């Protein structure tokens, strides 16, 4: 009887957990290494300032083009004006090919080809609050 209950419990649990597993969870530590590719243009963490690109503290989940004092491209400003924000999905799409995602972006970076690199760097960025 007990066995049956456990079995039912597990089956009930699987659908709830599966979507989380299916969406590649990023590893922030590996993401710190990926972020080396971004450091020429971006700073993040305590005292981060704008460089060629905006400082990235608090960027994950925030409205696009919202860092104070950074002069964004028109395309990002337009997307922000229509209410778009940097969900993990939007970030992943942008980082895969910035210039395809936002035609006219000032971010001259080819992109991160590997899905794992994208997920990891997003997990890393998510560790920095505003
Ligand atoms: C050659 C310089 C350069 C490199 C390399 C670069 N970026 Fe950028 N990034 C920029 C610039 C410039 C912008 C502003 C884009 C605009 O206004 O269109 C930007 C914008 C962004 C934004 C949007 C910020 C906001 O406030 O809306 C994110 C997120 C971002 N970059 C992440 C990254 C990550 C992660 C990497 C490394 C994988 C990276 N960038 C590599 C220059 C760069």
GROMACS .gro file of C-alpha atoms and ligand atoms in nm:
model
  173
    1UNK     CA    1   0.000   0.000   0.000
    2UNK     CA    2   0.275   0.238   0.099
    3UNK     CA    3   0.465   0.156  -0.217
    4UNK     CA    4   0.165   0.246  -0.429
    5UNK     CA    5   0.130   0.581  -0.257
    6UNK     CA    6   0.493   0.665  -0.320
    7UNK     CA    7   0.454   0.569  -0.683
    8UNK     CA    8   0.156   0.796  -0.729
    9UNK     CA    9   0.335   1.077  -0.553
   10UNK     CA   10   0.634   1.051  -0.783
   11UNK     CA   11   0.419   1.046  -1.093
   12UNK     CA   12   0.241   1.357  -0.974
   13UNK     CA   13   0.573   1.528  -0.916
   14UNK     CA   14   0.731   1.457  -1.253
   15UNK     CA   15   0.525   1.693  -1.469
   16UNK     CA   16   0.589   1.978  -1.227
   17UNK     CA   17   0.963   1.931  -1.228
   18UNK     CA   18   1.017   1.839  -1.593
   19UNK     CA   19   0.987   2.188  -1.745
   20UNK     CA   20   1.254   2.321  -1.512
   21UNK     CA   21   1.492   2.045  -1.609
   22UNK     CA   22   1.419   2.079  -1.979
   23UNK     CA   23   1.513   2.447  -1.978
   24UNK     CA   24   1.892   2.435  -1.947
   25UNK     CA   25   1.974   2.581  -1.608
   26UNK     CA   26   2.279   2.799  -1.626
   27UNK     CA   27   2.585   2.759  -1.407
   28UNK     CA   28   2.697   3.096  -1.275
   29UNK     CA   29   3.054   2.980  -1.211
   30UNK     CA   30   3.097   2.868  -1.570
   31UNK     CA   31   2.923   3.189  -1.673
   32UNK     CA   32   3.196   3.394  -1.506
   33UNK     CA   33   3.439   3.242  -1.754
   34UNK     CA   34   3.211   3.312  -2.047
   35UNK     CA   35   3.186   3.671  -1.926
   36UNK     CA   36   3.556   3.721  -2.008
   37UNK     CA   37   3.435   3.766  -2.365
   38UNK     CA   38   3.220   4.056  -2.255
   39UNK     CA   39   3.469   4.234  -2.030
   40UNK     CA   40   3.626   4.444  -2.301
   41UNK     CA   41   3.296   4.632  -2.315
   42UNK     CA   42   3.103   4.553  -1.997
   43UNK     CA   43   3.166   4.573  -1.624
   44UNK     CA   44   2.950   4.411  -1.357
   45UNK     CA   45   2.967   4.398  -0.978
   46UNK     CA   46   3.052   4.652  -0.709
   47UNK     CA   47   3.139   4.990  -0.854
   48UNK     CA   48   3.088   4.877  -1.214
   49UNK     CA   49   3.085   5.167  -1.458
   50UNK     CA   50   2.982   5.199  -1.818
   51UNK     CA   51   3.251   5.117  -2.071
   52UNK     CA   52   3.184   5.075  -2.442
   53UNK     CA   53   2.870   4.896  -2.322
   54UNK     CA   54   2.655   4.963  -2.016
   55UNK     CA   55   2.733   4.824  -1.671
   56UNK     CA   56   2.524   4.510  -1.634
   57UNK     CA   57   2.423   4.507  -1.266
   58UNK     CA   58   2.058   4.410  -1.234
   59UNK     CA   59   2.009   4.366  -1.608
   60UNK     CA   60   1.839   4.025  -1.589
   61UNK     CA   61   1.464   4.082  -1.573
   62UNK     CA   62   1.493   4.458  -1.614
   63UNK     CA   63   1.340   4.674  -1.886
   64UNK     CA   64   1.576   4.698  -2.182
   65UNK     CA   65   1.809   4.995  -2.222
   66UNK     CA   66   1.749   5.114  -1.866
   67UNK     CA   67   2.096   5.170  -1.719
   68UNK     CA   68   2.121   5.535  -1.613
   69UNK     CA   69   2.361   5.747  -1.812
   70UNK     CA   70   2.422   5.512  -2.102
   71UNK     CA   71   2.343   5.625  -2.454
   72UNK     CA   72   2.174   5.324  -2.613
   73UNK     CA   73   2.106   5.269  -2.980
   74UNK     CA   74   1.766   5.369  -3.117
   75UNK     CA   75   1.669   5.007  -3.171
   76UNK     CA   76   1.711   4.917  -2.804
   77UNK     CA   77   1.541   5.239  -2.695
   78UNK     CA   78   1.247   5.157  -2.922
   79UNK     CA   79   1.220   4.806  -2.782
   80UNK     CA   80   1.232   4.947  -2.429
   81UNK     CA   81   0.964   5.202  -2.517
   82UNK     CA   82   0.735   4.919  -2.622
   83UNK     CA   83   0.785   4.764  -2.279
   84UNK     CA   84   1.029   4.487  -2.364
   85UNK     CA   85   1.243   4.356  -2.083
   86UNK     CA   86   1.540   4.123  -2.050
   87UNK     CA   87   1.375   3.797  -1.958
   88UNK     CA   88   1.610   3.502  -1.978
   89UNK     CA   89   1.460   3.409  -2.314
   90UNK     CA   90   1.508   3.756  -2.460
   91UNK     CA   91   1.863   3.770  -2.329
   92UNK     CA   92   1.945   3.432  -2.476
   93UNK     CA   93   1.809   3.538  -2.816
   94UNK     CA   94   2.002   3.866  -2.805
   95UNK     CA   95   2.328   3.702  -2.701
   96UNK     CA   96   2.304   3.438  -2.971
   97UNK     CA   97   2.327   3.702  -3.244
   98UNK     CA   98   2.296   4.057  -3.117
   99UNK     CA   99   2.277   4.215  -3.461
  100UNK     CA  100   2.004   3.982  -3.581
  101UNK     CA  101   1.799   4.027  -3.269
  102UNK     CA  102   1.826   4.404  -3.266
  103UNK     CA  103   1.915   4.539  -3.608
  104UNK     CA  104   2.124   4.849  -3.557
  105UNK     CA  105   2.244   4.764  -3.207
  106UNK     CA  106   2.568   4.924  -3.095
  107UNK     CA  107   2.681   4.595  -2.950
  108UNK     CA  108   2.934   4.478  -3.205
  109UNK     CA  109   2.974   4.126  -3.079
  110UNK     CA  110   2.928   3.822  -3.301
  111UNK     CA  111   2.733   3.629  -3.038
  112UNK     CA  112   2.756   3.316  -2.828
  113UNK     CA  113   2.695   3.016  -3.049
  114UNK     CA  114   2.661   2.761  -2.769
  115UNK     CA  115   2.332   2.744  -2.582
  116UNK     CA  116   2.517   2.641  -2.265
  117UNK     CA  117   2.740   2.950  -2.282
  118UNK     CA  118   2.434   3.170  -2.311
  119UNK     CA  119   2.255   3.001  -2.020
  120UNK     CA  120   2.568   3.015  -1.805
  121UNK     CA  121   2.647   3.379  -1.866
  122UNK     CA  122   2.284   3.473  -1.794
  123UNK     CA  123   2.301   3.277  -1.466
  124UNK     CA  124   2.620   3.469  -1.384
  125UNK     CA  125   2.461   3.807  -1.461
  126UNK     CA  126   2.159   3.713  -1.249
  127UNK     CA  127   2.384   3.702  -0.941
  128UNK     CA  128   2.437   4.081  -0.962
  129UNK     CA  129   2.157   4.299  -0.830
  130UNK     CA  130   2.109   4.663  -0.923
  131LIG     C1  131   3.244   4.513  -2.846
  131LIG     C2  132   3.178   4.551  -2.724
  131LIG     C3  133   3.079   4.457  -2.659
  131LIG     C4  134   3.096   4.324  -2.628
  131LIG     C5  135   3.217   4.236  -2.653
  131LIG     C6  136   2.975   4.283  -2.561
  131LIG     N1  137   2.887   4.386  -2.554
  131LIG    FE1  138   2.701   4.385  -2.468
  131LIG     N2  139   2.668   4.573  -2.529
  131LIG     C7  140   2.760   4.654  -2.592
  131LIG     C8  141   2.698   4.779  -2.627
  131LIG     C9  142   2.764   4.896  -2.699
  131LIG    C10  143   2.564   4.771  -2.581
  131LIG    C11  144   2.453   4.872  -2.601
  131LIG    C12  145   2.373   4.821  -2.721
  131LIG    C13  146   2.280   4.920  -2.785
  131LIG     O1  147   2.260   5.031  -2.734
  131LIG     O2  148   2.228   4.884  -2.892
  131LIG    C14  149   2.550   4.640  -2.519
  131LIG    C15  150   2.432   4.593  -2.460
  131LIG    C16  151   2.422   4.478  -2.388
  131LIG    C17  152   2.308   4.438  -2.310
  131LIG    C18  153   2.179   4.516  -2.293
  131LIG    C19  154   2.198   4.608  -2.172
  131LIG    C20  155   2.078   4.690  -2.133
  131LIG     O3  156   2.092   4.764  -2.035
  131LIG     O4  157   1.974   4.686  -2.199
  131LIG    C21  158   2.338   4.318  -2.253
  131LIG    C22  159   2.251   4.236  -2.162
  131LIG    C23  160   2.471   4.282  -2.297
  131LIG     N3  161   2.519   4.381  -2.379
  131LIG    C24  162   2.536   4.167  -2.261
  131LIG    C25  163   2.660   4.127  -2.312
  131LIG    C26  164   2.723   4.000  -2.281
  131LIG    C27  165   2.669   3.899  -2.184
  131LIG    C28  166   2.837   3.996  -2.353
  131LIG    C29  167   2.938   3.883  -2.363
  131LIG    C30  168   2.887   3.754  -2.399
  131LIG    C31  169   2.849   4.120  -2.428
  131LIG     N4  170   2.738   4.197  -2.401
  131LIG    C32  171   2.953   4.156  -2.512
  131LIG    C33  172   2.891   4.622  -2.623
  131LIG    C34  173   2.946   4.495  -2.612
   0.00000   0.00000   0.00000
